[in-house]
XYZ file of C-alpha atoms in Angstrom:
387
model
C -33.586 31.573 29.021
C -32.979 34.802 27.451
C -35.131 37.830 28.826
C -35.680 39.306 24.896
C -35.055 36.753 22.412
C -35.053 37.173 18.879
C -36.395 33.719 17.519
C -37.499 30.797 19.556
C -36.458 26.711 18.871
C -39.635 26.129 17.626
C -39.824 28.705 15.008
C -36.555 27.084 13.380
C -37.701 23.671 13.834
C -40.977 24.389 12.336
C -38.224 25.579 9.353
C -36.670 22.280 9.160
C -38.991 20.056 9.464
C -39.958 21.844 6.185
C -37.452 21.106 4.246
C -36.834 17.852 2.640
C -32.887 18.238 2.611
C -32.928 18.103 6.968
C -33.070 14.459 7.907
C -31.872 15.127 11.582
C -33.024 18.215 13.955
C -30.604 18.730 17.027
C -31.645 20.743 19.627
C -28.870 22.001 22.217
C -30.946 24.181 24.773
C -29.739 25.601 28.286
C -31.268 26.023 31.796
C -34.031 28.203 32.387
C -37.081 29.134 30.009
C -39.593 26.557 28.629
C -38.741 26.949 24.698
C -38.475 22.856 25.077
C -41.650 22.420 26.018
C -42.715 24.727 22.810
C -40.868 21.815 20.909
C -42.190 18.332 22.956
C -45.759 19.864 22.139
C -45.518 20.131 18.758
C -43.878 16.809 18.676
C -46.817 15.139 20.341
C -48.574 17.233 18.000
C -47.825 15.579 15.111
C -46.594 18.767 13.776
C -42.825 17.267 14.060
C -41.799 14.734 12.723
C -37.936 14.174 12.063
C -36.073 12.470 14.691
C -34.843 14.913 17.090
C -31.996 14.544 19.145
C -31.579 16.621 22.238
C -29.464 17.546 25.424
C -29.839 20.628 28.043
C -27.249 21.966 29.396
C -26.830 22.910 32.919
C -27.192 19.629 35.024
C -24.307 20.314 37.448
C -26.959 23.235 38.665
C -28.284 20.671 41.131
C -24.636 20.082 43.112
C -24.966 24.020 44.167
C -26.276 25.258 47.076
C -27.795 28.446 45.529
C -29.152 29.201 42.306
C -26.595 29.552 39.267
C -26.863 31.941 36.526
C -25.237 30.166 32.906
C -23.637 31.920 29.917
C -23.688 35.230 28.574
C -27.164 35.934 28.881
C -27.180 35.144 32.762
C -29.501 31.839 32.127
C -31.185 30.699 35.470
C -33.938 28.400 36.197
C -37.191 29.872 37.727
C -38.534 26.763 38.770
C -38.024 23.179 38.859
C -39.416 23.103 35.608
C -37.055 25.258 33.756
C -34.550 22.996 34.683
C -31.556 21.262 32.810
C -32.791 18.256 34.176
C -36.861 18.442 34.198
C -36.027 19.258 30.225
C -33.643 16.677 29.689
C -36.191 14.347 31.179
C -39.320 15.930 29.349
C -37.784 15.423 25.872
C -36.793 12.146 26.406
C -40.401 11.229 27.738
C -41.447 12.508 24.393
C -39.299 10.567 21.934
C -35.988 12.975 21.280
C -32.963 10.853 21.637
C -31.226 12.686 24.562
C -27.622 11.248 25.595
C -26.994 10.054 29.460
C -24.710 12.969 29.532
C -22.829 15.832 27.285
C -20.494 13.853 26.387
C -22.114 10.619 25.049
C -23.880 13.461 22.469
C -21.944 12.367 19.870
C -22.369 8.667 19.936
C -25.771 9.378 20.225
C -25.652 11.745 16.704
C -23.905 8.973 14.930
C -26.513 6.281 16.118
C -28.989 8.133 15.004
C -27.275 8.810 11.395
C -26.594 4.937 11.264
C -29.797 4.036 11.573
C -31.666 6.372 8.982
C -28.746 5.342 6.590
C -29.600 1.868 7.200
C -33.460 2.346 6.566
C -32.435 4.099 3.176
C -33.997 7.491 4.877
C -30.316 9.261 4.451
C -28.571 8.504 1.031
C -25.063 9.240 1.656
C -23.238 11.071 -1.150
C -19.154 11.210 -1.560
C -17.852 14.271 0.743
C -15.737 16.997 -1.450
C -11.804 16.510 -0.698
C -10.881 17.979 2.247
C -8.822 20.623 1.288
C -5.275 21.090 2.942
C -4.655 23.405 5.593
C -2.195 26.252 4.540
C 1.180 26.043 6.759
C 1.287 28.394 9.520
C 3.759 31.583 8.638
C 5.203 31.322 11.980
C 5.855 27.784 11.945
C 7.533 27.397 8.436
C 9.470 30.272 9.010
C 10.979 29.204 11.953
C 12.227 25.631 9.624
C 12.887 27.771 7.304
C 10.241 27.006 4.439
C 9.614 30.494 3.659
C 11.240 33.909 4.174
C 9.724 37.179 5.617
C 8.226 39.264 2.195
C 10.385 41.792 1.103
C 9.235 45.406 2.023
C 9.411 46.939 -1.180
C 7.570 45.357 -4.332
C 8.867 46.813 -8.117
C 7.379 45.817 -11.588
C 10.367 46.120 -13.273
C 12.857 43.554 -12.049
C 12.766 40.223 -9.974
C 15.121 37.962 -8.148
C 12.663 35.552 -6.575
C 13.470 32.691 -9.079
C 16.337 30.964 -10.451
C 17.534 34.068 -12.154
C 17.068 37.876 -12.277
C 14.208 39.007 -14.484
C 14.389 42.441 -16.025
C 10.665 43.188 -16.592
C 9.689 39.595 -17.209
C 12.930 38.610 -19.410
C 15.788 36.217 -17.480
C 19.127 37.381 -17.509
C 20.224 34.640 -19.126
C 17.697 35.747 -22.460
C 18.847 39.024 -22.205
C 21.992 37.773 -23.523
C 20.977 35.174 -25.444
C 19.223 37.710 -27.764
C 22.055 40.203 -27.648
C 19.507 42.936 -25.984
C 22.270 45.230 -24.961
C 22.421 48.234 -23.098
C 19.599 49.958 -24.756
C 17.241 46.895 -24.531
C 17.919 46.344 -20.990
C 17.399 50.336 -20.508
C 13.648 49.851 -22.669
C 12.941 46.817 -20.127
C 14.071 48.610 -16.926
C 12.828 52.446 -17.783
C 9.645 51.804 -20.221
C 9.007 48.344 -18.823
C 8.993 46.396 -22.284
C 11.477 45.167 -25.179
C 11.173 47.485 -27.998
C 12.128 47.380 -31.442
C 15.811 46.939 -32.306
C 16.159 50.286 -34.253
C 14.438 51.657 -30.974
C 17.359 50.301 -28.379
C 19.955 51.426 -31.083
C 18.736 54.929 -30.998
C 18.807 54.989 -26.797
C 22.440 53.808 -27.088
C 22.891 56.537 -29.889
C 21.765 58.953 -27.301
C 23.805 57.833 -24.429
C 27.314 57.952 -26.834
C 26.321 61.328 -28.186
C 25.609 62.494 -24.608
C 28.486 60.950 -22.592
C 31.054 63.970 -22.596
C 31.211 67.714 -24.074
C 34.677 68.621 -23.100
C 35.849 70.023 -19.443
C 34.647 73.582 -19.821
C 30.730 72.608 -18.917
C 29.814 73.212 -15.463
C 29.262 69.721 -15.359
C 32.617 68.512 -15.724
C 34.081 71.598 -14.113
C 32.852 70.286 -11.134
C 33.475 66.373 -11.243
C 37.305 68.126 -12.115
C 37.071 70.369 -9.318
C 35.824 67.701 -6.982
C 38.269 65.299 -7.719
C 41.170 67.409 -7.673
C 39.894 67.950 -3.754
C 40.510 64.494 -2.383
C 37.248 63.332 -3.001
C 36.039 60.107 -3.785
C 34.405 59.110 -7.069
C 30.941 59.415 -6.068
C 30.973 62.631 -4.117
C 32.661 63.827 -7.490
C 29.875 62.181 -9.709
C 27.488 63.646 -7.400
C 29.194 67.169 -7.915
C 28.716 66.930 -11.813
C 24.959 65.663 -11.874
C 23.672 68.190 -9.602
C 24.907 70.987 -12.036
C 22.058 69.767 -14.731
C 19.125 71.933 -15.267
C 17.700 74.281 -17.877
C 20.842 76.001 -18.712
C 22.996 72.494 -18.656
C 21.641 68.929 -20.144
C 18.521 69.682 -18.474
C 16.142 70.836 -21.097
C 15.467 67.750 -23.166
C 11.731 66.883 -20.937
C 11.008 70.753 -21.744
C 12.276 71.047 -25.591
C 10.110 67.417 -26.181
C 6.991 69.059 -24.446
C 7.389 72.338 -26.128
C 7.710 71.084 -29.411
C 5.117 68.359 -29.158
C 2.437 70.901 -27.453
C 3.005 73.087 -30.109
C 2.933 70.566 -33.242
C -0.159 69.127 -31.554
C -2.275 72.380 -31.235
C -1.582 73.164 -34.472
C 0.340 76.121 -34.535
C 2.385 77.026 -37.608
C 6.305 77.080 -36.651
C 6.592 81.095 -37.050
C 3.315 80.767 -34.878
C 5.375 78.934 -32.236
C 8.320 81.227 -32.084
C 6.549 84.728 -31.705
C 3.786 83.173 -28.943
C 7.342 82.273 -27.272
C 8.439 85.603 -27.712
C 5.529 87.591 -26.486
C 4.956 85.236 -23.239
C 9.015 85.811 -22.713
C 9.572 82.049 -23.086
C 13.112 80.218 -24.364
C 12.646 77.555 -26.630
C 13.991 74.221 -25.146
C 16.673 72.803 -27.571
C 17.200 75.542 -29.809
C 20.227 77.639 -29.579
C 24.148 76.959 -29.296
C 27.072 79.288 -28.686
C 29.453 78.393 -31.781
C 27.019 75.798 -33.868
C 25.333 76.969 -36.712
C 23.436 75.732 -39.685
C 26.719 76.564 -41.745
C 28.769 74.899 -38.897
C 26.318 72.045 -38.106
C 26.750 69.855 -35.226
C 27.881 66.849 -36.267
C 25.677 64.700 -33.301
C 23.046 66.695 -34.516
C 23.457 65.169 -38.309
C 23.808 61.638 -36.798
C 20.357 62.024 -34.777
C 18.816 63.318 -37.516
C 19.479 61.586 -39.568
C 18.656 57.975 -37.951
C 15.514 59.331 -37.075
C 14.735 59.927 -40.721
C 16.073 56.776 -41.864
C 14.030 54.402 -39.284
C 11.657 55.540 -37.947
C 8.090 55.201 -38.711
C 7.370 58.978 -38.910
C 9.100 62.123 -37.578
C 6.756 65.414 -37.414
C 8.143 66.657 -34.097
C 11.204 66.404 -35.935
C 10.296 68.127 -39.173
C 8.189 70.561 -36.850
C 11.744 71.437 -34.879
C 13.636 71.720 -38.084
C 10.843 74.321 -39.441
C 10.913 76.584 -36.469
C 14.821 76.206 -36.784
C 14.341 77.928 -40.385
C 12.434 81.001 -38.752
C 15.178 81.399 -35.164
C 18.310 81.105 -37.616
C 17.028 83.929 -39.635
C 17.416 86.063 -36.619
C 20.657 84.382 -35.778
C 22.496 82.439 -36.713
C 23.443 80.256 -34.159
C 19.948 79.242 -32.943
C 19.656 75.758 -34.137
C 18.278 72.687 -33.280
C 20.665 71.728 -30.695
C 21.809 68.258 -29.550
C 19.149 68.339 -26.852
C 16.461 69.856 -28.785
C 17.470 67.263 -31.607
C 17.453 64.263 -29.283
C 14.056 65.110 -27.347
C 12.006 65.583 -30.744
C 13.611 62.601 -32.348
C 12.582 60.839 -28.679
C 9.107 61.964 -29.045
C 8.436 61.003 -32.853
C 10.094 57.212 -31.695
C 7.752 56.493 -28.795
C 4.903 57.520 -30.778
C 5.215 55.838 -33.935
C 6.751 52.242 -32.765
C 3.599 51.156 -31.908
C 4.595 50.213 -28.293
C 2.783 52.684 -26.605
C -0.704 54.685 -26.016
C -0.438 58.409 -26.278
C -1.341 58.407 -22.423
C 1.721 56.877 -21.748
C 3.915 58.831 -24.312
C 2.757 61.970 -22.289
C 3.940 60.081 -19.211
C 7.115 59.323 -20.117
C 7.641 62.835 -20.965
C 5.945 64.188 -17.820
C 8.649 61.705 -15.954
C 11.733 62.947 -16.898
C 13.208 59.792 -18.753
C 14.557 62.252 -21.425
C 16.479 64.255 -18.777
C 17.423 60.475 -16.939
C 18.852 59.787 -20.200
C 21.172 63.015 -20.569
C 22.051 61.886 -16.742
C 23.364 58.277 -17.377
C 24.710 59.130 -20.795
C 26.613 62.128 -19.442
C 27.687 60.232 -16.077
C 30.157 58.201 -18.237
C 31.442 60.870 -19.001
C 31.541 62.316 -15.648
C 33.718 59.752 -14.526
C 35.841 59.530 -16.902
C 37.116 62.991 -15.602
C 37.116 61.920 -12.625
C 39.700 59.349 -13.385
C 41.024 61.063 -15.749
């Protein structure tokens, strides 16, 4: 009955009857139009011939008084013959198997199946399992089958289990294999285990880093703070926020520096006059009573891990060859602590193997050096503070 439509019954029956894998055509037309009739002609002629089974809807038109319009597309008979009931009564005439009514449709669908079944027309093959229908979210919630996801996702730990997972490893592994503090630092900061002499050397850095006396502005302030009234945090807080370039800040810069500079190629007296003419400090070197003939003894015991374990160390050699040019100048301008640990940082991510130089870059680009120099020195932080 629709004014414009796009494809007719016939043209889809003509489709089916067609194909060899249709054994049934059902038609399910409406009041008004006369695409039926398109179908009961090319029945009679011989053009279709699958079983057909049939209904028209819009019977109940007859029981009003004035014409009805049906469905969306405002479906209304012009004519007796573009009735629900002239069609109903056409197509049975012709051979479709039309019910009594819409709601006998179905027995009239599985007659129709029995029979072809019967006469070996249908060969009935084994249905695929039916599969089960997933538990409304609502509805389990409520008996409390499932909980509400957690807003916030993170790659690096999980407590959805039976245990806490740092980075894929259970708690209970983490001590099992005696990870410590700087393997559960590689599995929460760099998202893997790394080698043993790899954690070792992050706990070497966080001892070597924890205090530096009360004079640094650092633990000035934690002093200061806590001589106030404050609490422990606010005191903590009062520490950290003193790190920067000129205070435990500078190991992310000394590691780029160096590294940027080894990388490019440039010679170490290179390095230190293109530093000089762009009015640049180098990161790491420099220290106000240290010199080469009053070393700094965390310096030695960096250094000299690095040289014992690891695979390579040319930041580190790099760093110690540009500390042969600044201490001509001056004495005092040596590798420091911070320039010491960055380099030594840089030549261990590189050369264990357990990362890409993409990420090495990242980690640098980060600030995990710098996060380091924060949770090593916090210990000591509060130690003043208790203190």
């Amino acid at each position: 009955g629709d004014r414009y439509p796009g494809s007719r019954f016939l043209d889809h029956f003509l489709r089916y009857q067609d194909d060899p894998n249709a054994k049934i055509l059902l038609l399910l037309g409406e009041v008004g139009g006369i695409d039926e009739y398109d179908v009961i002609e090319a029945v009679k002629a011989g053009r279709i011939t699958k079983p057909i089974i049939a209904w028209c809807i819009g019977t109940c038109a007859s029981y009003f008084a004035t014409e009805v319009q049906f469905g969306h597309a405002g479906a209304q008979a012009r004519g007796d013959m573009e009735t629900a009931r002239a069609k109903n009564k056409a197509m049975r005439e012709a051979g479709f198997f039309v019910p009594e009514s819409f709601d006998k449709l179905p027995d009239v669908i599985n007659q129709v199946y029995t029979q072809l079944v019967e006469e070996g027309e249908i060969v009935e093959t084994p249905e695929d399992p039916t599969p089960q229908v997933p538990v409304d979210y609502t509805w389990a919630k409520k008996l409390g089958m499932v909980r509400k996801p957690a807003n916030f996702i993170s790659s690096i730990a999980d407590d959805r289990g039976d245990e806490l997972k740092y980075a894929g490893v259970t708690i209970s592994e983490v001590f099992k294999q005696d990870l410590g503090v700087g393997g559960v630092l590689s599995l929460l900061w760099f998202r893997r285990r790394l080698p043993d002499y790899c954690t070792k050397f992050i706990e070497m850095i966080l001892m070597v880093t924890a205090d530096h006396g009360p004079a640094v502005s650092g633990a000035h302030n934690t002093i200061v703070t806590a001589r106030a009234g404050k609490d422990l945090i606010s005191a903590l807080c009062s520490g950290l926020l003193t790190i920067g370039p000129r205070f435990g800040g500078a190991l992310d810069d000394a590691a780029k520096q160096f590294s940027e500079a080894h990388d490019h190629g440039l010679s170490p007296r290179d390095f230190v006059e293109k530093m000089k003419k762009t009015n640049q400090l180098i990161m790491g070197i420099g220290h106000r009573i240290k010199s080469l003939a009053n070393p700094d003894q965390r310096v030695v015991i960096i250094k000299e891990y690095a040289k014992k374990h690891f695979q390579s160390s040319p930041i580190l050699d790099f760093a110690l060859e540009v500390e042969q040019v600044t201490t001509r100048k001056r004495a005092n301008l040596i590798l420091n602590v911070d320039g010491c640990i960055a380099v030594c940082f840089v030549d261990m991510i590189r050369s264990c193997g357990a990362f890409t130089q993409e990420e090495c870059e990242d980690l640098m680009t980060f600030g995990c050096l710098n996060g380091m120099f924060v949770l090593g020195r916090s210990i000591g932080f509060i130690g003043h503070y208790i203190d």
